[in-house]
């Protein structure tokens, strides 16, 4: 406290007089602390201590959750439906994926993922941490399986494959119409329904078909998307060679433009067995002229519906067909076909093919898959022109199945109704499941030239 200024005495006598001491400072009145404030202060201090302890605990658990787990090898585990956090944590401990269920539950709740845990089939890597396991289950990263639908199968065959798959569930309401399914490899999770797979396949087919149809050329003798599927299904069954699809499609386009019968053997088979897909034996001579709505040796133009489910490549081949004058094709002995613009050229190709067959018989090589959906070639070149009354005229109705040794030996319009002796040039329809099935035999080398033997006099 500042002292008052000292006054100089006016006389010695006054200087000897004592100076009065200053008055004491006023007492400071201490305010009494409110009990409510004291309580708040205590609570705040306690909260700080608890927050520090909780934060430290969370940091500790987080570090532990990121540490490698006890799982020694990769493991697939199925999390059942209706399982909560506690059941999942106990299951993970029993299966050796985590050490402490309580730590898993705490991590699930503190991370906000407890309500997001999903049932399913999961693959956990060896030494997967608790955090990795929690993330996989919460995000639903289930194991994906696949089912491959080869090109050229009928709808009934595809549905049969789905029914045989034990990883799928549920029933299929109705078999889709022929040609409505897009062959492809589809991924799915265990427990997915078969009907959902069918819906997905048909949805993809509509999308692909609409895209390809929008890019069709103006001169294509196909009037509707359904007709595109029909012709593509015939092309699909005629050849499994990727390098031949557009040329085979060109042959059929040329024949449609000339109002010629398509004369495709797979249409005979489909007219006889429908969605079953294969005869399981050779085509009888009487069946070549048997009138069915699908037999293109009897009917004009396209059949009333597809004979299989074509893939995208076959659909593209029709709208982007080769611009050739080819009207015929026959097997060339190398797994492919020899194409011809005229009947004379075609007859020479048939003769070459016959020599290949004769050489194989002389070497004692049996005809593979000899009597399944196939027909015997004539012993001599066919010198007639196409019969105006339709395919099959002049055929000997022997009623016996005919044999066929190699794939790809089909041809269109090669006076298939017969040679001069009434026999019929060899044809081909793929037999599903055999080693010669073009749906399975995709090992050919597209860069290798075809080897066709010289025609002997």
GROMACS .gro file of C-alpha atoms in nm:
model
  457
    1UNK     CA    1   0.000   0.000   0.000
    2UNK     CA    2   0.130   0.348  -0.088
    3UNK     CA    3   0.237   0.565   0.215
    4UNK     CA    4   0.107   0.927   0.235
    5UNK     CA    5   0.371   1.182   0.153
    6UNK     CA    6   0.568   1.300   0.462
    7UNK     CA    7   0.507   1.670   0.546
    8UNK     CA    8   0.815   1.867   0.629
    9UNK     CA    9   0.795   2.002   0.995
   10UNK     CA   10   0.765   2.369   1.033
   11UNK     CA   11   0.970   2.377   1.355
   12UNK     CA   12   1.203   2.156   1.558
   13UNK     CA   13   0.939   2.112   1.820
   14UNK     CA   14   0.698   1.985   1.564
   15UNK     CA   15   0.965   1.753   1.424
   16UNK     CA   16   0.999   1.584   1.765
   17UNK     CA   17   0.633   1.499   1.784
   18UNK     CA   18   0.554   1.137   1.684
   19UNK     CA   19   0.373   1.075   1.363
   20UNK     CA   20   0.045   0.886   1.390
   21UNK     CA   21   0.059   0.542   1.229
   22UNK     CA   22  -0.154   0.483   0.926
   23UNK     CA   23  -0.490   0.322   0.970
   24UNK     CA   24  -0.500  -0.052   0.907
   25UNK     CA   25  -0.632  -0.170   0.569
   26UNK     CA   26  -0.993  -0.276   0.555
   27UNK     CA   27  -1.057  -0.647   0.602
   28UNK     CA   28  -1.130  -0.839   0.281
   29UNK     CA   29  -1.454  -1.023   0.308
   30UNK     CA   30  -1.412  -1.379   0.188
   31UNK     CA   31  -1.702  -1.509  -0.016
   32UNK     CA   32  -1.835  -1.849   0.078
   33UNK     CA   33  -1.795  -2.113  -0.201
   34UNK     CA   34  -2.120  -2.247  -0.344
   35UNK     CA   35  -2.176  -2.624  -0.287
   36UNK     CA   36  -2.310  -2.658  -0.642
   37UNK     CA   37  -1.989  -2.513  -0.788
   38UNK     CA   38  -1.785  -2.747  -0.577
   39UNK     CA   39  -1.985  -3.044  -0.699
   40UNK     CA   40  -1.941  -2.942  -1.060
   41UNK     CA   41  -1.571  -2.901  -1.011
   42UNK     CA   42  -1.545  -3.247  -0.864
   43UNK     CA   43  -1.749  -3.400  -1.143
   44UNK     CA   44  -1.538  -3.228  -1.404
   45UNK     CA   45  -1.219  -3.354  -1.246
   46UNK     CA   46  -1.362  -3.704  -1.229
   47UNK     CA   47  -1.473  -3.688  -1.592
   48UNK     CA   48  -1.126  -3.582  -1.700
   49UNK     CA   49  -0.974  -3.873  -1.516
   50UNK     CA   50  -1.226  -4.119  -1.662
   51UNK     CA   51  -1.185  -3.979  -2.013
   52UNK     CA   52  -0.814  -4.023  -1.986
   53UNK     CA   53  -0.858  -4.378  -1.864
   54UNK     CA   54  -1.112  -4.460  -2.139
   55UNK     CA   55  -0.898  -4.300  -2.407
   56UNK     CA   56  -0.599  -4.493  -2.290
   57UNK     CA   57  -0.804  -4.814  -2.288
   58UNK     CA   58  -0.937  -4.750  -2.639
   59UNK     CA   59  -0.588  -4.676  -2.765
   60UNK     CA   60  -0.469  -4.998  -2.606
   61UNK     CA   61  -0.755  -5.202  -2.755
   62UNK     CA   62  -0.703  -5.041  -3.094
   63UNK     CA   63  -0.338  -5.134  -3.095
   64UNK     CA   64  -0.427  -5.488  -2.987
   65UNK     CA   65  -0.701  -5.514  -3.254
   66UNK     CA   66  -0.447  -5.434  -3.526
   67UNK     CA   67  -0.202  -5.695  -3.403
   68UNK     CA   68  -0.177  -6.026  -3.593
   69UNK     CA   69  -0.438  -6.277  -3.480
   70UNK     CA   70  -0.400  -6.642  -3.377
   71UNK     CA   71  -0.524  -6.795  -3.706
   72UNK     CA   72  -0.244  -7.015  -3.842
   73UNK     CA   73  -0.377  -7.076  -4.197
   74UNK     CA   74  -0.636  -6.926  -4.431
   75UNK     CA   75  -0.985  -7.020  -4.318
   76UNK     CA   76  -1.333  -7.003  -4.468
   77UNK     CA   77  -1.605  -6.947  -4.208
   78UNK     CA   78  -1.981  -6.922  -4.250
   79UNK     CA   79  -2.155  -6.665  -4.030
   80UNK     CA   80  -2.514  -6.787  -3.985
   81UNK     CA   81  -2.811  -6.559  -4.023
   82UNK     CA   82  -2.973  -6.399  -3.716
   83UNK     CA   83  -2.641  -6.404  -3.524
   84UNK     CA   84  -2.571  -6.098  -3.313
   85UNK     CA   85  -2.241  -5.953  -3.196
   86UNK     CA   86  -2.213  -6.189  -2.899
   87UNK     CA   87  -2.281  -6.503  -3.108
   88UNK     CA   88  -2.037  -6.392  -3.376
   89UNK     CA   89  -1.765  -6.315  -3.121
   90UNK     CA   90  -1.810  -6.656  -2.955
   91UNK     CA   91  -1.800  -6.830  -3.295
   92UNK     CA   92  -1.481  -6.651  -3.391
   93UNK     CA   93  -1.318  -6.757  -3.066
   94UNK     CA   94  -1.424  -7.121  -3.105
   95UNK     CA   95  -1.285  -7.130  -3.457
   96UNK     CA   96  -0.954  -6.984  -3.345
   97UNK     CA   97  -0.977  -6.647  -3.519
   98UNK     CA   98  -0.967  -6.427  -3.207
   99UNK     CA   99  -0.848  -6.469  -2.848
  100UNK     CA  100  -1.094  -6.256  -2.651
  101UNK     CA  101  -1.462  -6.225  -2.746
  102UNK     CA  102  -1.509  -5.925  -2.517
  103UNK     CA  103  -1.240  -5.733  -2.706
  104UNK     CA  104  -1.419  -5.805  -3.034
  105UNK     CA  105  -1.752  -5.685  -2.892
  106UNK     CA  106  -1.597  -5.368  -2.752
  107UNK     CA  107  -1.435  -5.295  -3.089
  108UNK     CA  108  -1.763  -5.360  -3.271
  109UNK     CA  109  -1.960  -5.121  -3.049
  110UNK     CA  110  -1.698  -4.846  -3.022
  111UNK     CA  111  -1.649  -4.844  -3.400
  112UNK     CA  112  -2.024  -4.830  -3.468
  113UNK     CA  113  -2.013  -5.152  -3.672
  114UNK     CA  114  -2.208  -5.373  -3.434
  115UNK     CA  115  -2.532  -5.322  -3.628
  116UNK     CA  116  -2.363  -5.377  -3.965
  117UNK     CA  117  -2.234  -5.732  -3.916
  118UNK     CA  118  -2.365  -5.951  -4.199
  119UNK     CA  119  -2.420  -6.321  -4.238
  120UNK     CA  120  -2.235  -6.499  -4.516
  121UNK     CA  121  -1.934  -6.707  -4.616
  122UNK     CA  122  -1.605  -6.529  -4.550
  123UNK     CA  123  -1.241  -6.603  -4.621
  124UNK     CA  124  -1.002  -6.494  -4.347
  125UNK     CA  125  -0.630  -6.487  -4.418
  126UNK     CA  126  -0.376  -6.639  -4.182
  127UNK     CA  127  -0.283  -6.409  -3.893
  128UNK     CA  128  -0.574  -6.181  -3.977
  129UNK     CA  129  -0.609  -5.911  -3.713
  130UNK     CA  130  -0.927  -5.852  -3.517
  131UNK     CA  131  -0.979  -5.525  -3.703
  132UNK     CA  132  -0.949  -5.699  -4.041
  133UNK     CA  133  -1.200  -5.964  -3.933
  134UNK     CA  134  -1.444  -5.700  -3.810
  135UNK     CA  135  -1.413  -5.498  -4.130
  136UNK     CA  136  -1.467  -5.803  -4.353
  137UNK     CA  137  -1.786  -5.906  -4.172
  138UNK     CA  138  -1.921  -5.551  -4.142
  139UNK     CA  139  -1.863  -5.475  -4.511
  140UNK     CA  140  -2.006  -5.808  -4.626
  141UNK     CA  141  -1.697  -5.911  -4.825
  142UNK     CA  142  -1.825  -6.264  -4.871
  143UNK     CA  143  -1.657  -6.532  -5.081
  144UNK     CA  144  -1.766  -6.517  -5.445
  145UNK     CA  145  -1.829  -6.838  -5.637
  146UNK     CA  146  -1.887  -6.862  -6.010
  147UNK     CA  147  -2.097  -7.063  -6.250
  148UNK     CA  148  -2.011  -7.081  -6.620
  149UNK     CA  149  -2.287  -7.112  -6.876
  150UNK     CA  150  -2.132  -7.222  -7.209
  151UNK     CA  151  -2.261  -7.082  -7.534
  152UNK     CA  152  -2.502  -7.301  -7.726
  153UNK     CA  153  -2.686  -7.468  -7.437
  154UNK     CA  154  -3.064  -7.475  -7.435
  155UNK     CA  155  -3.260  -7.311  -7.156
  156UNK     CA  156  -3.350  -7.649  -7.008
  157UNK     CA  157  -2.984  -7.748  -6.998
  158UNK     CA  158  -2.892  -7.421  -6.828
  159UNK     CA  159  -3.165  -7.457  -6.567
  160UNK     CA  160  -3.046  -7.813  -6.500
  161UNK     CA  161  -2.697  -7.679  -6.429
  162UNK     CA  162  -2.830  -7.423  -6.186
  163UNK     CA  163  -3.034  -7.686  -6.006
  164UNK     CA  164  -2.727  -7.905  -5.969
  165UNK     CA  165  -2.530  -7.624  -5.804
  166UNK     CA  166  -2.546  -7.684  -5.428
  167UNK     CA  167  -2.423  -7.333  -5.346
  168UNK     CA  168  -2.744  -7.181  -5.485
  169UNK     CA  169  -3.077  -7.194  -5.305
  170UNK     CA  170  -3.446  -7.181  -5.387
  171UNK     CA  171  -3.650  -7.295  -5.682
  172UNK     CA  172  -3.683  -7.156  -6.034
  173UNK     CA  173  -4.033  -7.033  -6.105
  174UNK     CA  174  -4.029  -7.099  -6.479
  175UNK     CA  175  -3.781  -7.205  -6.744
  176UNK     CA  176  -3.703  -6.897  -6.956
  177UNK     CA  177  -3.791  -6.911  -7.324
  178UNK     CA  178  -3.521  -7.037  -7.556
  179UNK     CA  179  -3.259  -6.778  -7.639
  180UNK     CA  180  -3.348  -6.549  -7.347
  181UNK     CA  181  -3.038  -6.631  -7.139
  182UNK     CA  182  -2.693  -6.481  -7.197
  183UNK     CA  183  -2.419  -6.746  -7.166
  184UNK     CA  184  -2.134  -6.612  -6.954
  185UNK     CA  185  -1.949  -6.668  -6.626
  186UNK     CA  186  -2.151  -6.532  -6.335
  187UNK     CA  187  -2.024  -6.467  -5.983
  188UNK     CA  188  -2.247  -6.514  -5.680
  189UNK     CA  189  -2.234  -6.560  -5.306
  190UNK     CA  190  -2.328  -6.879  -5.126
  191UNK     CA  191  -2.701  -6.891  -5.067
  192UNK     CA  192  -2.796  -6.671  -5.362
  193UNK     CA  193  -3.126  -6.782  -5.512
  194UNK     CA  194  -3.146  -6.962  -5.843
  195UNK     CA  195  -3.430  -6.738  -5.956
  196UNK     CA  196  -3.213  -6.431  -5.893
  197UNK     CA  197  -2.943  -6.585  -6.113
  198UNK     CA  198  -3.194  -6.652  -6.391
  199UNK     CA  199  -3.327  -6.296  -6.366
  200UNK     CA  200  -2.974  -6.163  -6.392
  201UNK     CA  201  -2.894  -6.377  -6.697
  202UNK     CA  202  -3.208  -6.272  -6.881
  203UNK     CA  203  -3.153  -5.907  -6.787
  204UNK     CA  204  -2.798  -5.917  -6.925
  205UNK     CA  205  -2.923  -6.082  -7.244
  206UNK     CA  206  -3.176  -5.804  -7.306
  207UNK     CA  207  -2.913  -5.539  -7.245
  208UNK     CA  208  -2.658  -5.698  -7.480
  209UNK     CA  209  -2.920  -5.773  -7.746
  210UNK     CA  210  -3.051  -5.415  -7.747
  211UNK     CA  211  -2.698  -5.281  -7.780
  212UNK     CA  212  -2.609  -5.510  -8.071
  213UNK     CA  213  -2.944  -5.459  -8.245
  214UNK     CA  214  -2.892  -5.083  -8.240
  215UNK     CA  215  -2.569  -5.132  -8.439
  216UNK     CA  216  -2.708  -5.361  -8.708
  217UNK     CA  217  -2.644  -5.274  -9.076
  218UNK     CA  218  -2.930  -5.147  -9.285
  219UNK     CA  219  -2.911  -5.435  -9.535
  220UNK     CA  220  -2.940  -5.711  -9.275
  221UNK     CA  221  -3.227  -5.944  -9.380
  222UNK     CA  222  -3.333  -5.969  -9.014
  223UNK     CA  223  -3.642  -5.776  -8.912
  224UNK     CA  224  -3.659  -5.810  -8.534
  225UNK     CA  225  -3.424  -5.867  -8.239
  226UNK     CA  226  -3.585  -6.209  -8.193
  227UNK     CA  227  -3.486  -6.308  -8.546
  228UNK     CA  228  -3.133  -6.197  -8.466
  229UNK     CA  229  -3.128  -6.435  -8.168
  230UNK     CA  230  -3.267  -6.717  -8.385
  231UNK     CA  231  -2.997  -6.687  -8.651
  232UNK     CA  232  -2.725  -6.636  -8.389
  233UNK     CA  233  -2.834  -6.958  -8.217
  234UNK     CA  234  -2.790  -7.150  -8.545
  235UNK     CA  235  -2.446  -6.994  -8.597
  236UNK     CA  236  -2.356  -7.086  -8.239
  237UNK     CA  237  -2.446  -7.450  -8.295
  238UNK     CA  238  -2.277  -7.465  -8.635
  239UNK     CA  239  -1.924  -7.379  -8.522
  240UNK     CA  240  -1.725  -7.343  -8.203
  241UNK     CA  241  -1.444  -7.164  -8.388
  242UNK     CA  242  -1.422  -6.797  -8.302
  243UNK     CA  243  -1.253  -6.722  -8.634
  244UNK     CA  244  -1.536  -6.881  -8.833
  245UNK     CA  245  -1.846  -6.731  -8.674
  246UNK     CA  246  -1.870  -6.427  -8.900
  247UNK     CA  247  -1.812  -6.635  -9.213
  248UNK     CA  248  -2.068  -6.898  -9.114
  249UNK     CA  249  -2.311  -6.616  -9.041
  250UNK     CA  250  -2.233  -6.472  -9.385
  251UNK     CA  251  -2.330  -6.802  -9.550
  252UNK     CA  252  -2.671  -6.798  -9.385
  253UNK     CA  253  -2.722  -6.428  -9.462
  254UNK     CA  254  -2.642  -6.498  -9.827
  255UNK     CA  255  -2.888  -6.787  -9.836
  256UNK     CA  256  -3.160  -6.576  -9.674
  257UNK     CA  257  -3.104  -6.305  -9.934
  258UNK     CA  258  -3.134  -6.563 -10.212
  259UNK     CA  259  -3.445  -6.722 -10.059
  260UNK     CA  260  -3.258  -7.051 -10.021
  261UNK     CA  261  -3.329  -7.294  -9.741
  262UNK     CA  262  -3.077  -7.270  -9.459
  263UNK     CA  263  -3.032  -7.650  -9.438
  264UNK     CA  264  -2.873  -7.652  -9.093
  265UNK     CA  265  -2.851  -7.990  -8.918
  266UNK     CA  266  -2.883  -7.850  -8.563
  267UNK     CA  267  -3.233  -7.737  -8.654
  268UNK     CA  268  -3.321  -8.099  -8.736
  269UNK     CA  269  -3.205  -8.206  -8.391
  270UNK     CA  270  -3.391  -7.929  -8.212
  271UNK     CA  271  -3.708  -8.009  -8.400
  272UNK     CA  272  -3.682  -8.367  -8.277
  273UNK     CA  273  -3.576  -8.324  -7.914
  274UNK     CA  274  -3.656  -7.960  -7.836
  275UNK     CA  275  -3.484  -7.824  -7.526
  276UNK     CA  276  -3.306  -8.152  -7.453
  277UNK     CA  277  -3.033  -8.031  -7.685
  278UNK     CA  278  -2.894  -8.356  -7.824
  279UNK     CA  279  -3.018  -8.677  -7.983
  280UNK     CA  280  -2.745  -8.891  -7.834
  281UNK     CA  281  -2.721  -9.080  -8.164
  282UNK     CA  282  -2.688  -9.016  -8.534
  283UNK     CA  283  -2.948  -8.839  -8.743
  284UNK     CA  284  -3.154  -9.096  -8.935
  285UNK     CA  285  -3.215  -9.046  -9.302
  286UNK     CA  286  -3.589  -9.039  -9.247
  287UNK     CA  287  -3.544  -8.757  -8.994
  288UNK     CA  288  -3.380  -8.527  -9.248
  289UNK     CA  289  -3.708  -8.481  -9.432
  290UNK     CA  290  -3.928  -8.513  -9.125
  291UNK     CA  291  -4.146  -8.206  -9.111
  292UNK     CA  292  -4.101  -8.009  -8.790
  293UNK     CA  293  -4.138  -7.632  -8.737
  294UNK     CA  294  -3.760  -7.610  -8.686
  295UNK     CA  295  -3.627  -7.832  -8.966
  296UNK     CA  296  -3.465  -7.585  -9.207
  297UNK     CA  297  -3.436  -7.861  -9.469
  298UNK     CA  298  -3.817  -7.846  -9.488
  299UNK     CA  299  -3.919  -7.492  -9.393
  300UNK     CA  300  -3.825  -7.171  -9.569
  301UNK     CA  301  -3.628  -6.903  -9.388
  302UNK     CA  302  -3.571  -6.899  -9.014
  303UNK     CA  303  -3.731  -7.140  -8.768
  304UNK     CA  304  -3.998  -6.999  -8.533
  305UNK     CA  305  -3.758  -6.965  -8.242
  306UNK     CA  306  -3.396  -7.003  -8.130
  307UNK     CA  307  -3.250  -7.353  -8.102
  308UNK     CA  308  -3.012  -7.259  -7.819
  309UNK     CA  309  -2.889  -6.962  -7.617
  310UNK     CA  310  -2.623  -6.784  -7.827
  311UNK     CA  311  -2.338  -6.592  -7.672
  312UNK     CA  312  -2.249  -6.234  -7.740
  313UNK     CA  313  -1.988  -6.332  -8.001
  314UNK     CA  314  -2.249  -6.516  -8.209
  315UNK     CA  315  -2.489  -6.221  -8.191
  316UNK     CA  316  -2.208  -5.987  -8.299
  317UNK     CA  317  -2.115  -6.226  -8.581
  318UNK     CA  318  -2.462  -6.197  -8.736
  319UNK     CA  319  -2.467  -5.815  -8.746
  320UNK     CA  320  -2.101  -5.804  -8.850
  321UNK     CA  321  -2.108  -6.102  -9.086
  322UNK     CA  322  -1.839  -6.153  -9.350
  323UNK     CA  323  -1.921  -5.991  -9.682
  324UNK     CA  324  -1.852  -6.295  -9.899
  325UNK     CA  325  -2.040  -6.486 -10.168
  326UNK     CA  326  -2.013  -6.814  -9.980
  327UNK     CA  327  -2.317  -7.039  -9.992
  328UNK     CA  328  -2.170  -7.368  -9.866
  329UNK     CA  329  -1.931  -7.501  -9.605
  330UNK     CA  330  -1.806  -7.845  -9.506
  331UNK     CA  331  -1.546  -7.979  -9.263
  332UNK     CA  332  -1.188  -7.946  -9.388
  333UNK     CA  333  -1.019  -8.204  -9.166
  334UNK     CA  334  -0.846  -7.954  -8.937
  335UNK     CA  335  -1.135  -7.886  -8.703
  336UNK     CA  336  -1.270  -7.603  -8.915
  337UNK     CA  337  -1.464  -7.566  -9.237
  338UNK     CA  338  -1.392  -7.515  -9.604
  339UNK     CA  339  -1.622  -7.256  -9.762
  340UNK     CA  340  -1.737  -7.236 -10.121
  341UNK     CA  341  -1.929  -6.997 -10.343
  342UNK     CA  342  -2.041  -7.254 -10.600
  343UNK     CA  343  -2.163  -7.609 -10.587
  344UNK     CA  344  -1.864  -7.731 -10.792
  345UNK     CA  345  -1.620  -7.582 -10.541
  346UNK     CA  346  -1.821  -7.729 -10.260
  347UNK     CA  347  -1.818  -8.077 -10.415
  348UNK     CA  348  -1.439  -8.062 -10.439
  349UNK     CA  349  -1.425  -7.968 -10.069
  350UNK     CA  350  -1.650  -8.263  -9.991
  351UNK     CA  351  -1.416  -8.492 -10.186
  352UNK     CA  352  -1.116  -8.365  -9.992
  353UNK     CA  353  -1.296  -8.426  -9.669
  354UNK     CA  354  -1.382  -8.778  -9.782
  355UNK     CA  355  -1.013  -8.846  -9.849
  356UNK     CA  356  -0.928  -8.732  -9.499
  357UNK     CA  357  -1.181  -8.977  -9.363
  358UNK     CA  358  -1.050  -9.256  -9.585
  359UNK     CA  359  -0.695  -9.193  -9.465
  360UNK     CA  360  -0.807  -9.214  -9.105
  361UNK     CA  361  -0.985  -9.540  -9.167
  362UNK     CA  362  -0.678  -9.686  -9.341
  363UNK     CA  363  -0.465  -9.586  -9.043
  364UNK     CA  364  -0.704  -9.774  -8.818
  365UNK     CA  365  -0.813  -9.464  -8.630
  366UNK     CA  366  -1.168  -9.495  -8.499
  367UNK     CA  367  -1.410  -9.216  -8.568
  368UNK     CA  368  -1.443  -9.028  -8.237
  369UNK     CA  369  -1.795  -8.981  -8.103
  370UNK     CA  370  -1.909  -9.171  -8.410
  371UNK     CA  371  -2.285  -9.179  -8.386
  372UNK     CA  372  -2.403  -8.878  -8.190
  373UNK     CA  373  -2.609  -8.618  -8.375
  374UNK     CA  374  -2.412  -8.667  -8.694
  375UNK     CA  375  -2.455  -8.795  -9.049
  376UNK     CA  376  -2.256  -8.992  -9.306
  377UNK     CA  377  -2.103  -8.820  -9.615
  378UNK     CA  378  -2.180  -8.957  -9.962
  379UNK     CA  379  -1.922  -9.193 -10.117
  380UNK     CA  380  -1.887  -8.969 -10.423
  381UNK     CA  381  -1.912  -8.594 -10.489
  382UNK     CA  382  -2.261  -8.457 -10.522
  383UNK     CA  383  -2.303  -8.323 -10.873
  384UNK     CA  384  -2.661  -8.207 -10.851
  385UNK     CA  385  -2.789  -7.860 -10.792
  386UNK     CA  386  -3.013  -7.780 -10.501
  387UNK     CA  387  -3.350  -7.946 -10.541
  388UNK     CA  388  -3.622  -7.689 -10.600
  389UNK     CA  389  -3.865  -7.886 -10.388
  390UNK     CA  390  -3.656  -7.842 -10.074
  391UNK     CA  391  -3.391  -8.038  -9.895
  392UNK     CA  392  -3.422  -8.409  -9.857
  393UNK     CA  393  -3.551  -8.501 -10.201
  394UNK     CA  394  -3.408  -8.824 -10.331
  395UNK     CA  395  -3.292  -8.940  -9.987
  396UNK     CA  396  -3.297  -9.311  -9.920
  397UNK     CA  397  -3.524  -9.368  -9.624
  398UNK     CA  398  -3.307  -9.633  -9.467
  399UNK     CA  399  -3.399  -9.527  -9.118
  400UNK     CA  400  -3.048  -9.612  -8.996
  401UNK     CA  401  -2.841  -9.373  -8.789
  402UNK     CA  402  -2.537  -9.236  -8.965
  403UNK     CA  403  -2.192  -9.183  -8.819
  404UNK     CA  404  -1.972  -8.878  -8.800
  405UNK     CA  405  -1.611  -8.876  -8.679
  406UNK     CA  406  -1.497  -8.518  -8.621
  407UNK     CA  407  -1.646  -8.188  -8.511
  408UNK     CA  408  -1.708  -7.897  -8.737
  409UNK     CA  409  -1.821  -8.114  -9.027
  410UNK     CA  410  -2.141  -7.926  -9.095
  411UNK     CA  411  -2.234  -7.748  -9.407
  412UNK     CA  412  -2.523  -7.541  -9.535
  413UNK     CA  413  -2.698  -7.612  -9.863
  414UNK     CA  414  -2.448  -7.863  -9.999
  415UNK     CA  415  -2.726  -8.049 -10.183
  416UNK     CA  416  -2.749  -8.214  -9.848
  417UNK     CA  417  -3.044  -8.408  -9.972
  418UNK     CA  418  -2.798  -8.650 -10.125
  419UNK     CA  419  -2.549  -8.743 -10.392
  420UNK     CA  420  -2.609  -8.931 -10.710
  421UNK     CA  421  -2.657  -9.250 -10.514
  422UNK     CA  422  -2.906  -9.098 -10.277
  423UNK     CA  423  -2.676  -9.070  -9.976
  424UNK     CA  424  -2.631  -8.758  -9.775
  425UNK     CA  425  -2.329  -8.537  -9.712
  426UNK     CA  426  -2.203  -8.546  -9.358
  427UNK     CA  427  -2.333  -8.289  -9.113
  428UNK     CA  428  -2.268  -8.190  -8.755
  429UNK     CA  429  -2.450  -8.089  -8.442
  430UNK     CA  430  -2.256  -8.038  -8.120
  431UNK     CA  431  -2.304  -8.299  -7.851
  432UNK     CA  432  -2.277  -8.145  -7.509
  433UNK     CA  433  -2.031  -8.305  -7.275
  434UNK     CA  434  -1.819  -8.492  -7.529
  435UNK     CA  435  -1.453  -8.425  -7.607
  436UNK     CA  436  -1.562  -8.307  -7.950
  437UNK     CA  437  -1.815  -8.059  -7.817
  438UNK     CA  438  -1.707  -7.716  -7.949
  439UNK     CA  439  -1.842  -7.566  -7.630
  440UNK     CA  440  -1.562  -7.744  -7.449
  441UNK     CA  441  -1.294  -7.767  -7.718
  442UNK     CA  442  -1.152  -7.413  -7.721
  443UNK     CA  443  -0.786  -7.513  -7.763
  444UNK     CA  444  -0.754  -7.444  -8.132
  445UNK     CA  445  -0.484  -7.206  -8.257
  446UNK     CA  446  -0.640  -6.926  -8.458
  447UNK     CA  447  -0.299  -6.834  -8.602
  448UNK     CA  448  -0.233  -7.172  -8.761
  449UNK     CA  449  -0.320  -7.214  -9.132
  450UNK     CA  450  -0.569  -7.481  -9.223
  451UNK     CA  451  -0.421  -7.797  -9.368
  452UNK     CA  452  -0.638  -7.933  -9.647
  453UNK     CA  453  -0.512  -8.240  -9.838
  454UNK     CA  454  -0.482  -8.217 -10.213
  455UNK     CA  455  -0.767  -8.363 -10.409
  456UNK     CA  456  -0.652  -8.690 -10.570
  457UNK     CA  457  -0.789  -8.774 -10.917
   0.00000   0.00000   0.00000
